[in-house]
Coordinates of C-alpha atoms in Angstrom, one line a residue:
X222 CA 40.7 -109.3 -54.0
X223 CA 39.7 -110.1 -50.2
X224 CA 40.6 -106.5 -49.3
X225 CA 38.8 -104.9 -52.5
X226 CA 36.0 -107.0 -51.4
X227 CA 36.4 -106.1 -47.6
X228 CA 36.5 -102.4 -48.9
X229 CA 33.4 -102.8 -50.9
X230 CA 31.4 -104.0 -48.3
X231 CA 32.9 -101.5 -46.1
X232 CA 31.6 -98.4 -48.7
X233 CA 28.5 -100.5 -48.8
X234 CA 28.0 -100.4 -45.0
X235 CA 29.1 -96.6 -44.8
X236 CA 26.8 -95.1 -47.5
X237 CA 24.2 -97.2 -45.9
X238 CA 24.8 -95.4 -42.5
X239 CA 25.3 -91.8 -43.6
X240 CA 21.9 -92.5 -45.8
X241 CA 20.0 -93.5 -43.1
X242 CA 21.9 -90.4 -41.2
X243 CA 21.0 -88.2 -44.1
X244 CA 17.8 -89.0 -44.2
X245 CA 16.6 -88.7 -40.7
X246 CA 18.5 -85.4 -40.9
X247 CA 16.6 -84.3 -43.9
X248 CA 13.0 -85.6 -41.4
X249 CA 14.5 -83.3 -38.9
X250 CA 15.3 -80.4 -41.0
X251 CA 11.7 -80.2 -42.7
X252 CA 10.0 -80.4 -39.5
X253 CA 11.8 -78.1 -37.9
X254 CA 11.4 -76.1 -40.9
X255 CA 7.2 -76.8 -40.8
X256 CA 6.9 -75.6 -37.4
X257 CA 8.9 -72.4 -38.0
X258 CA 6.6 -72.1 -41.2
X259 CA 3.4 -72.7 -39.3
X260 CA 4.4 -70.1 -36.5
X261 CA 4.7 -67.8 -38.7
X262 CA 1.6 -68.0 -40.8
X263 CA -0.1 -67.9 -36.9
X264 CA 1.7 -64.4 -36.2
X265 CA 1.0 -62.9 -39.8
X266 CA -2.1 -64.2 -39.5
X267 CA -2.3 -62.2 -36.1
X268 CA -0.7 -59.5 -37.7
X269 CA -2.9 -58.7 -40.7
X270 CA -6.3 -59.4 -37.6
X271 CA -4.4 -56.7 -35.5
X272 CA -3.9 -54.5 -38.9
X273 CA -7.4 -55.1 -40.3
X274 CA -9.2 -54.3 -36.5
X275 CA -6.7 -50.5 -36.8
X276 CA -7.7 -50.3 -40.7
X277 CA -12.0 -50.7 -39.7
X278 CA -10.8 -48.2 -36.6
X279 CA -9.6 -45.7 -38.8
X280 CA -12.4 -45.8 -41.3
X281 CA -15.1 -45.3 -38.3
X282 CA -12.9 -42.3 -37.6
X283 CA -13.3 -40.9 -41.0
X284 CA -17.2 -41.3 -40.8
X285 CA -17.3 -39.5 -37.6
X286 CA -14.7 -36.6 -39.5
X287 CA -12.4 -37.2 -37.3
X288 CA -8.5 -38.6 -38.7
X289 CA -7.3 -41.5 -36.7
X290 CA -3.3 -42.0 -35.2
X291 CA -3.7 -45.4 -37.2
X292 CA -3.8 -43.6 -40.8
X293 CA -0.5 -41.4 -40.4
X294 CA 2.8 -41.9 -40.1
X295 CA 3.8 -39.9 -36.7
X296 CA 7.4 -38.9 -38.8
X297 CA 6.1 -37.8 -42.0
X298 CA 2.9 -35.6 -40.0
X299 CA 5.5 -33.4 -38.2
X300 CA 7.3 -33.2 -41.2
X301 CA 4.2 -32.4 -42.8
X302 CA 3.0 -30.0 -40.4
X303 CA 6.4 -28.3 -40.5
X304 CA 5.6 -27.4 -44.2
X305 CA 2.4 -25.9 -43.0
X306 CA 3.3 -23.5 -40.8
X307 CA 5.9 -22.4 -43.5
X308 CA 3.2 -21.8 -45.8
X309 CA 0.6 -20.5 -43.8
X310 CA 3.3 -18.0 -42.8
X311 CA 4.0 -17.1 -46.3
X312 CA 0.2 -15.6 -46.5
X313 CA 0.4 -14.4 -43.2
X314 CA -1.3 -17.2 -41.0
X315 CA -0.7 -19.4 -38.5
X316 CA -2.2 -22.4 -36.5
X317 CA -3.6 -22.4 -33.3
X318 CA -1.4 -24.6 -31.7
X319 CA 2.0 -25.3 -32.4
X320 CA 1.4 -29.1 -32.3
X321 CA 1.1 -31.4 -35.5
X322 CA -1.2 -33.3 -32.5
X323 CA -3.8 -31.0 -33.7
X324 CA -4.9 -33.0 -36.9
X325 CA -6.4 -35.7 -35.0
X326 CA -8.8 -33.0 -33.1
X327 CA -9.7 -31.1 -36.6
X328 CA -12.5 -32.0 -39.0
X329 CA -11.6 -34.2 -41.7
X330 CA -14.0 -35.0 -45.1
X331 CA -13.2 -37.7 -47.0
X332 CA -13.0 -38.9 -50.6
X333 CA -13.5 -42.5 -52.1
X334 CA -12.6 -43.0 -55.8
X335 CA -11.6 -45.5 -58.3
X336 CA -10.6 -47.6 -54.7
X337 CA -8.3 -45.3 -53.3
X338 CA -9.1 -42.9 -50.0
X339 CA -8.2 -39.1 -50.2
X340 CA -8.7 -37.8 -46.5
X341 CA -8.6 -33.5 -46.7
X342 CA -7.9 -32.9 -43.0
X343 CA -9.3 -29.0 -42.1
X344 CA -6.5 -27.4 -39.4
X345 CA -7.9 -23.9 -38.2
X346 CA -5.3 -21.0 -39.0
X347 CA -5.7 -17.8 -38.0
X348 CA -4.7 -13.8 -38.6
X349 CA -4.5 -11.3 -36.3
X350 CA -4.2 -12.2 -32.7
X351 CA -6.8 -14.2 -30.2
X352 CA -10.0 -12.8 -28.4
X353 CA -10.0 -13.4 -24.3
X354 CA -12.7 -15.8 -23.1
X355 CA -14.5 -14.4 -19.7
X356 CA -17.2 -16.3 -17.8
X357 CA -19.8 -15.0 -16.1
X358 CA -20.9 -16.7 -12.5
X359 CA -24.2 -15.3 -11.7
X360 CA -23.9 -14.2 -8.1
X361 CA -26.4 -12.7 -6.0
X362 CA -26.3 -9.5 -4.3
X363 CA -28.3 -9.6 -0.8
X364 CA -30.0 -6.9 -0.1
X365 CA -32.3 -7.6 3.0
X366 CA -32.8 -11.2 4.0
X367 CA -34.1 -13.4 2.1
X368 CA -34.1 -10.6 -0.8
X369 CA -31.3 -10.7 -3.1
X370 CA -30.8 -9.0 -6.7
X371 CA -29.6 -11.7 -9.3
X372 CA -28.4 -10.5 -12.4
X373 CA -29.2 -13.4 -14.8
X374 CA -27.8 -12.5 -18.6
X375 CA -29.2 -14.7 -21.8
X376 CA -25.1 -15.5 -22.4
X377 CA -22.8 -16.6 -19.9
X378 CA -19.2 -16.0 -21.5
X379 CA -17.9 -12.8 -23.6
X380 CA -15.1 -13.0 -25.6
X381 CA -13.5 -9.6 -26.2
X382 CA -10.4 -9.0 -28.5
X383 CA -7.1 -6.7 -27.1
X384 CA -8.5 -3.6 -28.0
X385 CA -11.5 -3.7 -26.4
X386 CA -13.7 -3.1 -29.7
X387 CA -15.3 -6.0 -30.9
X388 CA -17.1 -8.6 -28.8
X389 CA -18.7 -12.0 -29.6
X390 CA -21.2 -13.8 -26.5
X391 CA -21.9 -17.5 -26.2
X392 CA -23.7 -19.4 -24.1
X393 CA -22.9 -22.6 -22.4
X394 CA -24.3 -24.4 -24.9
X395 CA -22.6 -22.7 -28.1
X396 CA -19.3 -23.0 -26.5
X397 CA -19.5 -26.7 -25.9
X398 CA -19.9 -26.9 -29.8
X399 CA -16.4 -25.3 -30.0
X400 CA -13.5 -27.5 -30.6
X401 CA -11.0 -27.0 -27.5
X402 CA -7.1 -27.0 -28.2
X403 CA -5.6 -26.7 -25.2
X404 CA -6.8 -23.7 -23.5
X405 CA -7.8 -21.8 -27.0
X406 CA -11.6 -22.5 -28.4
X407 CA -11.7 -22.9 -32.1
X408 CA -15.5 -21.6 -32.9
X409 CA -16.1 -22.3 -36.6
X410 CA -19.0 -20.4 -38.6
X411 CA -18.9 -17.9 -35.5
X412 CA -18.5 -14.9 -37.5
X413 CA -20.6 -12.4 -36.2
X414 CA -19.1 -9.9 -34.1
X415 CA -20.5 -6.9 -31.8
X416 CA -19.0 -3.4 -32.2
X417 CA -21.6 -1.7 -30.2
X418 CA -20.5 -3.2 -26.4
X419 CA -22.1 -0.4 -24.4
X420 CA -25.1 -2.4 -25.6
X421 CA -24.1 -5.7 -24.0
X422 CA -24.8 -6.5 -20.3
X423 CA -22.0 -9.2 -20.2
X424 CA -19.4 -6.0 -21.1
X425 CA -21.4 -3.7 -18.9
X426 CA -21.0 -6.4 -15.8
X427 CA -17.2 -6.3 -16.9
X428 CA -16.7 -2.8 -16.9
X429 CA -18.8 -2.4 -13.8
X430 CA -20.5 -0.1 -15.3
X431 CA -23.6 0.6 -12.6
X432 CA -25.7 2.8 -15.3
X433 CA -25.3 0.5 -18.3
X434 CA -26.2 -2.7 -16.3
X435 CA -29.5 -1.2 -15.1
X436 CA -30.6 -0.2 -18.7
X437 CA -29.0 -3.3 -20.3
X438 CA -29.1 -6.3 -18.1
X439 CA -32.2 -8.4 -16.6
X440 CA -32.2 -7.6 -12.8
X441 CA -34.4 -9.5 -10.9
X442 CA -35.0 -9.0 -7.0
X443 CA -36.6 -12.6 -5.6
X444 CA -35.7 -14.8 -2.6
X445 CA -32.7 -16.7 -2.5
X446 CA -32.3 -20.2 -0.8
X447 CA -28.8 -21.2 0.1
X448 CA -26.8 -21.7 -3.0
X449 CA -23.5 -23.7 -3.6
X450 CA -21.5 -23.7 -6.7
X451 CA -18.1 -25.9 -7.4
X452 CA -15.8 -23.0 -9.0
X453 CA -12.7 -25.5 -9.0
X454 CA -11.8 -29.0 -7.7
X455 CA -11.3 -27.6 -4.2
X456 CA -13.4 -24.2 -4.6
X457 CA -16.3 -23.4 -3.9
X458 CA -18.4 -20.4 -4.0
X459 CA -21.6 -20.8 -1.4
X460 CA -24.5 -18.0 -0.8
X461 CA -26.3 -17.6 2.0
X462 CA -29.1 -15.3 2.6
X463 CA -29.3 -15.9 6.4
X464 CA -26.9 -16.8 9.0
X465 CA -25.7 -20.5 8.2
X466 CA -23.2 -22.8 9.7
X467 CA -20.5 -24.5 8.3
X468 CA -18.4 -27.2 9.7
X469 CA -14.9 -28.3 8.3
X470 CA -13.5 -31.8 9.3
X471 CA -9.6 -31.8 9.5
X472 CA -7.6 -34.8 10.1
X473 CA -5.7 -35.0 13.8
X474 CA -7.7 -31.7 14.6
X475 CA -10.9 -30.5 16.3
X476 CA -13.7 -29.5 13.7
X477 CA -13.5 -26.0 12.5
X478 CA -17.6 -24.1 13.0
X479 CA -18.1 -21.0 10.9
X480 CA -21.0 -19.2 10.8
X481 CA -21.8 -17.3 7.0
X482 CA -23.9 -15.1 5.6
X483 CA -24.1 -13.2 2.2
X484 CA -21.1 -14.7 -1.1
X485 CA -18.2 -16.8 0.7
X486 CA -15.4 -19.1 -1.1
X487 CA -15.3 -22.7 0.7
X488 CA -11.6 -23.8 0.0
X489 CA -10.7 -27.3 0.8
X490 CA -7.2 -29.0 1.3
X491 CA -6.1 -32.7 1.9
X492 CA -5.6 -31.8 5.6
X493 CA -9.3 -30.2 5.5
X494 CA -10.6 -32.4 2.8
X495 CA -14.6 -32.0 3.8
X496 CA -17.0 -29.7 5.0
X497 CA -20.9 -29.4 6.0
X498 CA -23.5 -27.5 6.6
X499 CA -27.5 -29.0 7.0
X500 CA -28.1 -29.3 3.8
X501 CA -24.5 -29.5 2.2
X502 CA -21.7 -32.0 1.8
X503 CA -19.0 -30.1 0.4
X504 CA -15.8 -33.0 0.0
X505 CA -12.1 -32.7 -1.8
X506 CA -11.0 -36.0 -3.6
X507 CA -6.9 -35.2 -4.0
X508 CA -5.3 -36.5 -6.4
X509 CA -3.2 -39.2 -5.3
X510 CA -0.6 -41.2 -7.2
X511 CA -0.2 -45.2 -5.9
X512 CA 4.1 -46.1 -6.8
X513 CA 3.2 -50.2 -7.2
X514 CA 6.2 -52.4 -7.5
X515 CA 6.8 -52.7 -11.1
X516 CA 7.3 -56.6 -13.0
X517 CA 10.8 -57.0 -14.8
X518 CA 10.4 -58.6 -17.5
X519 CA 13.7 -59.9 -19.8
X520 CA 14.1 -58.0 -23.0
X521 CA 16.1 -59.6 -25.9
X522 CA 19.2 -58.3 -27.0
X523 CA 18.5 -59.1 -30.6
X524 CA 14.9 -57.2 -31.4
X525 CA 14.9 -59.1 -34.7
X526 CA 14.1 -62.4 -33.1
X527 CA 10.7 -60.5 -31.8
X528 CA 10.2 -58.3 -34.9
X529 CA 11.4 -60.4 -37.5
X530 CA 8.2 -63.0 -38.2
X531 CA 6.2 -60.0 -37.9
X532 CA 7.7 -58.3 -41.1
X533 CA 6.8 -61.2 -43.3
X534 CA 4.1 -61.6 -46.1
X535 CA 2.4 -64.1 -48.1
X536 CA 5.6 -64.0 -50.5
X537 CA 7.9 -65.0 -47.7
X538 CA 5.7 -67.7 -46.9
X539 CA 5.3 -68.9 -49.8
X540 CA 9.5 -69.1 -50.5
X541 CA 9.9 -70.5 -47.0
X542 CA 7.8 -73.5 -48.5
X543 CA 9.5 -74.1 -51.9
X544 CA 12.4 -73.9 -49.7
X545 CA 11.4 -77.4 -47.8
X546 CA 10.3 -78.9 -50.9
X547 CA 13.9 -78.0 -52.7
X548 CA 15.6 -79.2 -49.8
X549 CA 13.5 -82.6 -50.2
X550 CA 13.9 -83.0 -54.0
X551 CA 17.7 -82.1 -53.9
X552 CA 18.2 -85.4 -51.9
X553 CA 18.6 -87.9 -54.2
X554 CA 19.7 -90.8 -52.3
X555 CA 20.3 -93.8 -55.2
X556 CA 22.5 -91.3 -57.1
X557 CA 24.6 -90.6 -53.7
X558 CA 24.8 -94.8 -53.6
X559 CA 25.6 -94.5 -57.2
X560 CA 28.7 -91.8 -57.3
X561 CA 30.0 -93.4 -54.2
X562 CA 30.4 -96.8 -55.8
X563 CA 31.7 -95.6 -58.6
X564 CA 34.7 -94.2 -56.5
X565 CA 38.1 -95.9 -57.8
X566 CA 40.8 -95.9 -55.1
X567 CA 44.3 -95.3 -56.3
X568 CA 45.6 -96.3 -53.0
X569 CA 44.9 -100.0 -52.3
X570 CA 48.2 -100.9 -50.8
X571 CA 47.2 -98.7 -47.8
X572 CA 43.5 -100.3 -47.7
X573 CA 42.9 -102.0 -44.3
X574 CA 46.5 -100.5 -43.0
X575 CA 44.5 -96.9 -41.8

């Protein structure tokens, strides 16, 4: 009887401990589990700010006809695009650019019905093969000081196709409407072409045809002050109608003095990156590339500790809950008391002896 009793008390004072145990266990757990819980809902909550911010991006895109990067999957766009070029093929066509990069640079118009968005992306195709582009630089042609013919034309570029037979001009302004791919201009509801090019002074000027370009082009004979055009970063294309001076500053060398007169190119290097004249600053600005010391910064083996809360939803969120609150009601501490009172040992000769 003393050691039943002994072993009574001894169950007694062991499912005491373990409940106490279990239960600050059980504390634990949940609040480990709240915090996890509460991080997350701060990332999707992040997540869907970030996702809304690209979704109100993409629809200021659409009002402006243009598609945005955030609306298309890059994968399924090149597979897309693929199946374009097959088809346009098929009738003979093709795209300007061999880049499914050129979706985000065509027009776009776009549908809303019954809540859903229907976006009809417009990507030029073509037939046939591509006009050249020319540009004209009006450039004076001295005569006597300060005289100088100037051949000033309404258009400044001519597009011509390989044969030579039809022609289309532009000005400045009507090419910067164009939409540039690369280095091709795609000119939409430009569809009037020239047949008659003896009649053009931009063709005549090409052709250097002296006859055509008196009867066609607007010649004007006026004075010309010294003139100064920026062909390229580095070039330059100066005019001078009397004798000018220009002075080039070179690093760890004496000044370079140049006298010009008439059309000269100005061409400036990093070791000659500036010249003058006294009027003129003429200056080269390379461009230079700074190596910095990059930061290092750890990357974890496992993505899916970065990537994981970030793939969650309002369901997981909502199981991760009823997951504490199961783990709470499952604990039922008086029945554990119970069942572990009602254990019979078989064994009592060995009670007290272990």
């Amino acid at each position: 009887a003393v050691k039943i009793n002994s072993l009574i008390s001894h169950v007694e004072r062991t499912t005491n401990a373990l409940t106490r145990h279990i239960t600050k266990l059980t504390e634990y757990t949940i609040k480990e589990l709240l915090a996890a819980a509460k991080m997350n809902i701060q990332l999707l909550t992040q997540t869907y700010r970030a996702e809304l911010t690209d979704f109100l991006t993409a629809l200021t895109a659409l009002m402006e006809s243009k598609t945005s990067p955030f609306l298309l999957d890059p994968k399924n766009l090149k597979q897309a695009y693929s199946q374009l070029c097959q088809s346009a093929l098929l009738q003979g066509m093709r795209p300007l650019i061999n880049d499914p990069g050129i979706v985000y640079k065509s027009q776009t118009d776009t549908l809303i019905r019954n809540n859903t968005i229907s976006v009809f992306i417009h990507i030029p195709l073509y037939t046939g093969t591509l006009m050249d582009l020319f540009h004209y630089i009006p450039t004076p042609i001295f005569l006597q000081s300060p005289l100088a013919i100037q051949i000033m034309p309404d258009h400044q570029y001519l597009a011509l196709d390989s044969a030579k037979a039809l022609a289309k001009e532009f000005t400045q302004m009507e090419l910067d409407q164009c939409t540039k791919l690369g280095e091709i201009f795609h000119c939409s509801k430009k569809n009037i072409l020239r047949r008659d090019l003896k009649q053009i002074c931009l063709y005549n000027l090409y052709q250097q045809q002296i006859s055509s370009i008196k009867k066609n082009c607007p010649i004007k004979v006026k004075q010309i002050p010294f003139m100064a055009r920026q062909l390229k970063e580095n070039i330059f294309q100066l005019s001078a109608s009397n004798k000018t001076q220009i002075t080039t500053t070179c690093r760890d060398q004496p000044p370079n003095i140049t006298i010009i007169q008439g059309n000269s190119i100005l061409k400036l290097t990093e070791k000659c990156p500036t010249a003058t004249t006294e009027a003129y600053v003429f200056h080269y600005n390379p461009y230079i590339v700074v190596n910095a010391k990059l930061i290092s910064l750890p990357i974890l083996i496992n993505t899916t500790a970065w990537l994981q809360p970030l793939q969650l939803d309002i369901t997981d969120v909502t199981q991760m809950f009823n997951e504490i609150k199961t783990t709470h009601d499952a604990l039922d501490y008086t029945s554990f008391v119970r069942e572990t009172k009602r254990y019979q040992s078989k064994d009592y000769e060995n009670i007290g002896h272990s």
